[in-house]
mmCIF file of C-alpha atoms in Angstrom:
data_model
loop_
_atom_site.group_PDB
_atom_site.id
_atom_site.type_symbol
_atom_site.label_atom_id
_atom_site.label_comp_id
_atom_site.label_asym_id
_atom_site.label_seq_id
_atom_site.Cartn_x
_atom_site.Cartn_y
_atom_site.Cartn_z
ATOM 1 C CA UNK A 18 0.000 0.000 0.000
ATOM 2 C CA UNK A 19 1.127 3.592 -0.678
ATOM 3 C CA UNK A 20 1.497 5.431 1.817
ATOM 4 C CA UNK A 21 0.635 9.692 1.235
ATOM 5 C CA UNK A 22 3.501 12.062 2.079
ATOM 6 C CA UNK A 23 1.902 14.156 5.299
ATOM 7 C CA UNK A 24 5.114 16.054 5.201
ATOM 8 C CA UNK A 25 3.732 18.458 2.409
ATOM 9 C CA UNK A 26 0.271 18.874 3.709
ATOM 10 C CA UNK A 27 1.709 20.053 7.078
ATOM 11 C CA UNK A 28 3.822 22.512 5.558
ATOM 12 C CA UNK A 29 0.427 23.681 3.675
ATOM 13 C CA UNK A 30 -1.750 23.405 6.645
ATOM 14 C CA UNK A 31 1.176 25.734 8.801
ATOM 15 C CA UNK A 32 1.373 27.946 6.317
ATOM 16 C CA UNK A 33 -2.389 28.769 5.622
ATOM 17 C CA UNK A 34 -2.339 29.589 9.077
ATOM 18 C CA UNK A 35 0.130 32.175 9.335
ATOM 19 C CA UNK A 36 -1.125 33.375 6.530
ATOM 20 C CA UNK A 37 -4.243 33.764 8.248
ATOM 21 C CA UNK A 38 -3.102 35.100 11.271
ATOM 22 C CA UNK A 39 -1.269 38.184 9.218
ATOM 23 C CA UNK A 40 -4.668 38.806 8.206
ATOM 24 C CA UNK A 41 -6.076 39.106 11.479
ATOM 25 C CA UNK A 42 -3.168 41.198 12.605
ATOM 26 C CA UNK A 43 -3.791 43.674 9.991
ATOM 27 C CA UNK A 44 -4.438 47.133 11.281
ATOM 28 C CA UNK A 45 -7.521 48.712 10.702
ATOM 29 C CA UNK A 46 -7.638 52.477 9.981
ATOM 30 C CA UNK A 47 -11.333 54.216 11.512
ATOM 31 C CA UNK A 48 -12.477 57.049 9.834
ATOM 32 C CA UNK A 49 -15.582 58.671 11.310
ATOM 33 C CA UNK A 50 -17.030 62.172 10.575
ATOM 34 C CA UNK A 51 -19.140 63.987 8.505
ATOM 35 C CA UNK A 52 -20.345 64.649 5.114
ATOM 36 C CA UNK A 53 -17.370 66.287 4.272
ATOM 37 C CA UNK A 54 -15.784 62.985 5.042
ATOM 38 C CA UNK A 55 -18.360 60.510 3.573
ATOM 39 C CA UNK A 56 -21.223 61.967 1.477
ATOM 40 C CA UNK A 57 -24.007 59.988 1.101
ATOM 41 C CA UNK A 58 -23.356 56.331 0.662
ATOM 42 C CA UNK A 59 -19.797 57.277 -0.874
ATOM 43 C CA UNK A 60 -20.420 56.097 -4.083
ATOM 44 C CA UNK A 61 -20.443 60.081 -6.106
ATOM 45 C CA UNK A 62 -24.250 60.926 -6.111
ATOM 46 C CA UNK A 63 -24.909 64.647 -7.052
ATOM 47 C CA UNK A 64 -21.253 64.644 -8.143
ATOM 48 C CA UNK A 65 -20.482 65.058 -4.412
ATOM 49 C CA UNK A 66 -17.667 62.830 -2.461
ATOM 50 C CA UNK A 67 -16.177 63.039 0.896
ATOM 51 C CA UNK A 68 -12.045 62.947 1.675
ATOM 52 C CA UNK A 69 -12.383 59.856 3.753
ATOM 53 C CA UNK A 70 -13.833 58.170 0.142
ATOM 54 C CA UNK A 71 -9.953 58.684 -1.351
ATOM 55 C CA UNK A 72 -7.837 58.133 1.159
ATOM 56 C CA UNK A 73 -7.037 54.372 -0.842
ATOM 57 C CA UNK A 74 -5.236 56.349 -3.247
ATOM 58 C CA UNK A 75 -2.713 57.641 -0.470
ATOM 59 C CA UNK A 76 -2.453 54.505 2.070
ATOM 60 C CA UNK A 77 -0.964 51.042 1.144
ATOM 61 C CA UNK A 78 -4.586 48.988 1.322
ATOM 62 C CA UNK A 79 -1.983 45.715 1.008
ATOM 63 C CA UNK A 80 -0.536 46.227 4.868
ATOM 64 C CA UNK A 81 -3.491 48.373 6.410
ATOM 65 C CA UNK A 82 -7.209 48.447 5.913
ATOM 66 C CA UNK A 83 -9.177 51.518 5.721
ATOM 67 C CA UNK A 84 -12.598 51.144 7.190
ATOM 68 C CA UNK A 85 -14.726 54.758 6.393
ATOM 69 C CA UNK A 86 -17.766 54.997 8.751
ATOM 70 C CA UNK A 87 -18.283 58.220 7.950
ATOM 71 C CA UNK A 88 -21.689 59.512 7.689
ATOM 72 C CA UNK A 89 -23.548 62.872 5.919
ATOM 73 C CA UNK A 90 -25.233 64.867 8.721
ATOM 74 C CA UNK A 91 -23.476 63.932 12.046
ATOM 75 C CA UNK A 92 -22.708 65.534 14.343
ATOM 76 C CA UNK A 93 -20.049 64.632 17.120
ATOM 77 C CA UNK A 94 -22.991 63.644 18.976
ATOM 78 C CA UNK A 95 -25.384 61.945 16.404
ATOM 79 C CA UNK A 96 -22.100 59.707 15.724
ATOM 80 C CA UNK A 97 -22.695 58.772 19.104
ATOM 81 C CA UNK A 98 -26.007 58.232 19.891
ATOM 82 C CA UNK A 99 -27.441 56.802 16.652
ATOM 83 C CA UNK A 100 -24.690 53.763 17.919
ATOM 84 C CA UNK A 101 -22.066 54.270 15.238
ATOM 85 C CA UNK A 102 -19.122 54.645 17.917
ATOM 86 C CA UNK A 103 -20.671 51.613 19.826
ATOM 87 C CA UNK A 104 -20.200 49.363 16.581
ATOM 88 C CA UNK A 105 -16.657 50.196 15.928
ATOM 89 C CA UNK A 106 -15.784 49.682 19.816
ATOM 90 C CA UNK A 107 -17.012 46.024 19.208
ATOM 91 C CA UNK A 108 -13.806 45.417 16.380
ATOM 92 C CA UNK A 109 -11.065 48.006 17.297
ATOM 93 C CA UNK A 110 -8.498 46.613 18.793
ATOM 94 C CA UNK A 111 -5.091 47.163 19.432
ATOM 95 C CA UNK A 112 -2.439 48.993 16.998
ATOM 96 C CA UNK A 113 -5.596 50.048 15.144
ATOM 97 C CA UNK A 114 -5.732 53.893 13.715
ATOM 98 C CA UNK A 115 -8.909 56.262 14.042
ATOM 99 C CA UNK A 116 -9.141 59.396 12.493
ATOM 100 C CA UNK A 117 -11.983 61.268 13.517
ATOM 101 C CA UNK A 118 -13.397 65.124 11.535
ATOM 102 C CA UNK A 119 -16.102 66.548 13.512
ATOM 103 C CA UNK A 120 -17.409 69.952 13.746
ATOM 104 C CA UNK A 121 -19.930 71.052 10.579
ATOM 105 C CA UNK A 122 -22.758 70.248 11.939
ATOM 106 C CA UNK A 123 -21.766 70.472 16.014
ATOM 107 C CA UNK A 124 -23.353 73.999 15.890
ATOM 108 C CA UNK A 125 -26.667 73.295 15.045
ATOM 109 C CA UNK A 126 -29.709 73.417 17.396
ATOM 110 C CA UNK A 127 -29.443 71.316 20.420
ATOM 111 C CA UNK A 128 -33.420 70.143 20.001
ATOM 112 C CA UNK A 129 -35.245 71.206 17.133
ATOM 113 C CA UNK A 130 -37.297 68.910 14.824
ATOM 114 C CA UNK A 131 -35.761 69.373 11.796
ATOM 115 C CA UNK A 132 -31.726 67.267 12.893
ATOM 116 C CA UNK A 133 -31.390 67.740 16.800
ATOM 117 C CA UNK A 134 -27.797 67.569 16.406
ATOM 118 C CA UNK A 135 -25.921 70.363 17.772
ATOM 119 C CA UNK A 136 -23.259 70.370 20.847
ATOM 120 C CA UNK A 137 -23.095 73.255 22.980
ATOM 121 C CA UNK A 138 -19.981 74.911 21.979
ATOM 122 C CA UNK A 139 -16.591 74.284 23.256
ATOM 123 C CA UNK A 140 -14.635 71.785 25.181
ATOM 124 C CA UNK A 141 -15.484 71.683 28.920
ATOM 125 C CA UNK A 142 -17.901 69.718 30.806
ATOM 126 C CA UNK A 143 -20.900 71.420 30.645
ATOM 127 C CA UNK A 144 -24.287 69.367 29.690
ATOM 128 C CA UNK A 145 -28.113 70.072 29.061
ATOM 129 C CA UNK A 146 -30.800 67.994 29.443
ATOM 130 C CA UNK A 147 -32.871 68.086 26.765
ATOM 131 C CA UNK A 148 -36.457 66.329 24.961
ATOM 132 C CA UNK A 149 -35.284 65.153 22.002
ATOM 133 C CA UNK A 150 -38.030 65.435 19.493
ATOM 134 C CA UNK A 151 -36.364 63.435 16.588
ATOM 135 C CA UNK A 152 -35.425 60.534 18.834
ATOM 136 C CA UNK A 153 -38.230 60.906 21.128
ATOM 137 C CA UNK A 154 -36.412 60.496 24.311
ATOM 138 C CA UNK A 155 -34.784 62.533 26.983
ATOM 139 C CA UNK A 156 -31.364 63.308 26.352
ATOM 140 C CA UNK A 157 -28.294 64.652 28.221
ATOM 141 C CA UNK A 158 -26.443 67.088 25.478
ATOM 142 C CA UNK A 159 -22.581 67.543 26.004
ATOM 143 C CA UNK A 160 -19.919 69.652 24.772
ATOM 144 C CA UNK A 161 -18.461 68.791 20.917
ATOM 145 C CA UNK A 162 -14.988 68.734 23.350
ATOM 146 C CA UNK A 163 -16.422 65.791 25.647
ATOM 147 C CA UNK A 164 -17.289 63.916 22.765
ATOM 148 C CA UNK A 165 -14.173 64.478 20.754
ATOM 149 C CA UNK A 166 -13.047 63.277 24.169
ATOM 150 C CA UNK A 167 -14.684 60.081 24.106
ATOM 151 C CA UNK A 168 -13.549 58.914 21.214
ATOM 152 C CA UNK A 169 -10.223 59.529 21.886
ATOM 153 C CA UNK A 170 -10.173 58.170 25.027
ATOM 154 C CA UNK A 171 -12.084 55.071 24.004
ATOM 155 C CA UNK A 172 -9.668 54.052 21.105
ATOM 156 C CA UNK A 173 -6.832 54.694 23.511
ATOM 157 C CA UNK A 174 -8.141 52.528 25.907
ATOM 158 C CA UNK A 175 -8.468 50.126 23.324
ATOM 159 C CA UNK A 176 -5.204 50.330 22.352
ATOM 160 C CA UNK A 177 -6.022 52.315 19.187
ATOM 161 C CA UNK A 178 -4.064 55.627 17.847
ATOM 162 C CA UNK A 179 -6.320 58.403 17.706
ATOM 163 C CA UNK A 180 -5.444 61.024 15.599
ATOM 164 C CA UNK A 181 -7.809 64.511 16.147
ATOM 165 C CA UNK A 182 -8.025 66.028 12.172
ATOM 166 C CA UNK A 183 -9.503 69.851 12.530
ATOM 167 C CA UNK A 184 -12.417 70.208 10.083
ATOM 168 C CA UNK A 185 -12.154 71.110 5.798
ATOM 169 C CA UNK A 186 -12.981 74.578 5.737
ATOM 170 C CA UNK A 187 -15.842 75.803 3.307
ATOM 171 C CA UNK A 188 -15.343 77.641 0.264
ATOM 172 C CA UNK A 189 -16.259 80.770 2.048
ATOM 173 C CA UNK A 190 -13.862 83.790 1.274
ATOM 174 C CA UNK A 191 -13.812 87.318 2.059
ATOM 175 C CA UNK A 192 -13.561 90.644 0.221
ATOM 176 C CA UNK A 193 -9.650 89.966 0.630
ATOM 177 C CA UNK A 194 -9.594 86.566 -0.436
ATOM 178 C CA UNK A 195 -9.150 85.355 2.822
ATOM 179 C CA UNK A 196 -10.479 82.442 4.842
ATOM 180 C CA UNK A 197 -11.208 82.533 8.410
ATOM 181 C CA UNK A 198 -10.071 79.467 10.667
ATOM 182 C CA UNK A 199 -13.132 77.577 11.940
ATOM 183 C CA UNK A 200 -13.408 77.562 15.349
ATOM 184 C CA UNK A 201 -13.947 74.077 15.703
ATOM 185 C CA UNK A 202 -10.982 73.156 14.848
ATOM 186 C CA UNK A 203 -9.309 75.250 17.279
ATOM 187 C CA UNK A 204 -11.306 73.189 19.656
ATOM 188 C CA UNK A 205 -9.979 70.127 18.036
ATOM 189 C CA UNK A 206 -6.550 70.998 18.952
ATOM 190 C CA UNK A 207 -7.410 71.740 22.553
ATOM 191 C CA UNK A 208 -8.951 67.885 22.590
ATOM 192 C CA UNK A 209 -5.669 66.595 21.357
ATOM 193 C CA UNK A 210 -3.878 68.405 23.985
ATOM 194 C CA UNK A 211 -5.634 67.285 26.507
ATOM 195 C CA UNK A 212 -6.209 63.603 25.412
ATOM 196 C CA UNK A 213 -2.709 63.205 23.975
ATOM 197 C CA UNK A 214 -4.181 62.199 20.656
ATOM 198 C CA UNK A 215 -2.084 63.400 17.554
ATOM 199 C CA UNK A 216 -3.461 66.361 15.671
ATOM 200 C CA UNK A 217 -3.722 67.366 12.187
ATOM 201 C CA UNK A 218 -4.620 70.533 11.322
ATOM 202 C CA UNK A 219 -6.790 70.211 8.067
ATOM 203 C CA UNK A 220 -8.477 73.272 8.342
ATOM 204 C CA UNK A 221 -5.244 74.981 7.645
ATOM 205 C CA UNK A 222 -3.520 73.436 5.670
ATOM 206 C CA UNK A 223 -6.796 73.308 3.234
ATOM 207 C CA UNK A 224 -6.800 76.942 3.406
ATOM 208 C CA UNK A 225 -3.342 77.875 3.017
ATOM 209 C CA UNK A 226 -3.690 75.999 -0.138
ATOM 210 C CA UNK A 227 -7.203 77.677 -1.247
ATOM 211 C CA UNK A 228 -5.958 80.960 -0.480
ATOM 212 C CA UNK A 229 -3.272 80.576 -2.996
ATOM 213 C CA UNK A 230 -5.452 79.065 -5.801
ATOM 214 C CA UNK A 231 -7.934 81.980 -5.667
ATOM 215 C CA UNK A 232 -11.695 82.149 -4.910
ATOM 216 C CA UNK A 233 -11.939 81.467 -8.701
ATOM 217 C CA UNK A 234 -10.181 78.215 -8.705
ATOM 218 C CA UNK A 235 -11.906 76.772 -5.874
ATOM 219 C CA UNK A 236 -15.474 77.381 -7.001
ATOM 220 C CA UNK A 237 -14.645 74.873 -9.192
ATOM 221 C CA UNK A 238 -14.310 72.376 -6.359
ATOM 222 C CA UNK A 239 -17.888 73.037 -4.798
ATOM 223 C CA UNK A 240 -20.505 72.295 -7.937
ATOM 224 C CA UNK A 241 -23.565 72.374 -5.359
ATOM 225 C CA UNK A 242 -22.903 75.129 -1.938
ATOM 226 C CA UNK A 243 -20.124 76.022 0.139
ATOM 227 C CA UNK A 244 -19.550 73.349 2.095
ATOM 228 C CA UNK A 245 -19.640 69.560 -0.288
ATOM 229 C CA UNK A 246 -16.747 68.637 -2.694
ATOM 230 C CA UNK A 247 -16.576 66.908 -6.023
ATOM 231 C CA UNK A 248 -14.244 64.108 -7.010
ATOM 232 C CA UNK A 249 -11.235 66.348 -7.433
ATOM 233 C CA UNK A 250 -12.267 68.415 -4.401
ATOM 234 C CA UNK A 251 -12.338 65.478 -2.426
ATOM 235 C CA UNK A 252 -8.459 64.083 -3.957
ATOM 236 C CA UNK A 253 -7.787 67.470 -3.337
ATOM 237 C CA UNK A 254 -8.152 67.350 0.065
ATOM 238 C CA UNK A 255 -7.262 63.657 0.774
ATOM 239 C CA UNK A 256 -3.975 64.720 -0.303
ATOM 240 C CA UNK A 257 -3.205 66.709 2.488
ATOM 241 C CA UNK A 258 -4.636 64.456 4.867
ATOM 242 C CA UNK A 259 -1.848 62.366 3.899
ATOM 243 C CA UNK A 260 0.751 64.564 3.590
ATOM 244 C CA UNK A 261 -0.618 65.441 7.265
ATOM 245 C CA UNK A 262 -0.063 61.836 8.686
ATOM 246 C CA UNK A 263 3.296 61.827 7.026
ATOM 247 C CA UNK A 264 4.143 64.761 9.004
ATOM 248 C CA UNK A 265 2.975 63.944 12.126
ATOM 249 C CA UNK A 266 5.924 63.480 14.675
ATOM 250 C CA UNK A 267 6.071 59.811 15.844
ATOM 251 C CA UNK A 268 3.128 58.611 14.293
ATOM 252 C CA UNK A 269 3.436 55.161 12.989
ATOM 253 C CA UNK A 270 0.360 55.453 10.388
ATOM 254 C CA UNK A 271 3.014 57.562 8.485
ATOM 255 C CA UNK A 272 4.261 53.800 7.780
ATOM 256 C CA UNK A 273 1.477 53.189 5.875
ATOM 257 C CA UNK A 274 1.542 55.891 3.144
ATOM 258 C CA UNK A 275 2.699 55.861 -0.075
#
């Protein structure tokens, strides 16, 4: 009787599982945000697309993954309660990445029935309780700083890098050609101080750029309002959120781009 060589199979069977377990170890790059990060289902509708949509084009997709859970009309508090944050808790894990763009729609209305989305302004610990009328359910509002906070803290505790990005500016210049720094992000960098998350400044380095292209120029990256990119818009500003994580001082997600 022949006997089989087992030898081979072993090899195969070893193999299959390293293989396997360098696919579990891959890290896992979070995005969360906004519109201006995600619009729509990400796919181009009306023309318009998000940064987080392009960021494949920057990072190696062969040694990290790049997981966008961004989503059009959030606030840093809608991500929260409508239980987006709560789903990525349940996977993040250690030596993961999260980069998180909140702040367009923080300063909406704290309760009205139209989005009930807005954060009272700034980054203590102040809170409201509130009726929330879209939600139907009593509600304890918080700063956009204490949930910038949570996030941050979360991942960390996860063992995740969290890395604060200050929001895309609108295409919103002045007689002088001038854009003014959104206050948000100012508040984003106040989070990262006091979370020890990194911090890139998007808002910026987005308008340092605009500013030199010209109002003219950069009408041509907003085909519906102020605020939504198109396709080259969106590259546009994916761009420098890489150039961003390349520059960020002892961040090992700089690794990862191209």
């Amino acid at each position: 009787m022949k006997i089989k060589p087992i030898i081979p199979l072993l090899i195969l069977v070893v193999f299959l599982g390293v293989s396997f377990q360098r696919l579990q170890d891959k890290p896992v790059l979070y995005i969360i945000g906004d519109s201006t990060v995600q619009n729509g289902s990400g796919k181009g509708s009306d023309s318009l697309w998000g940064w987080g949509s392009f960021m494949n084009l920057f990072l190696d997709t062969t040694k990290i993954e790049i997981q966008n859970h961004a989503k059009g009309g959030r606030s840093s508090r809608t991500f929260l309660t409508d239980g987006r944050w709560d789903s990525i808790m349940k996977t993040i894990k250690k030596g993961d990445y999260v980069l998180m763009q909140f702040g367009h729609n923080d300063g909406g209305e704290l309760a009205d029935t139209l989005r009930a989305r807005g954060t009272i302004k700034g980054t203590g610990e102040e809170s409201k309780d509130i009726y929330n009328p879209i939600r139907k359910v009593n509600e304890t509002v918080y700063t956009y700083g204490y949930y910038m906070r949570k996030f941050a803290n979360e991942a960390k505790a996860k063992g995740a890098i969290p890395i604060i990005v200050s929001p895309v500016p609108r295409n919103k210049f002045n007689d002088k050609g001038k854009i003014e720094k959104d206050q948000y992000g100012i508040w984003a960098k106040e989070v990262a101080q006091q979370t020890g998350a990194y911090f890139l400044d998007l808002n910026t380095m987005v308008i340092e750029k605009y500013e030199k292209m010209g109002a003219e120029k950069v009408k041509a990256y907003f085909p519906k309002d102020h605020t939504h990119t198109n396709e080259v818009g969106a590259i546009f500003n994916a761009e420098l959120v890489a150039k961003g994580i390349k520059d960020l001082k002892g961040c090992s997600l700089k690794k990862y781009v191209k």
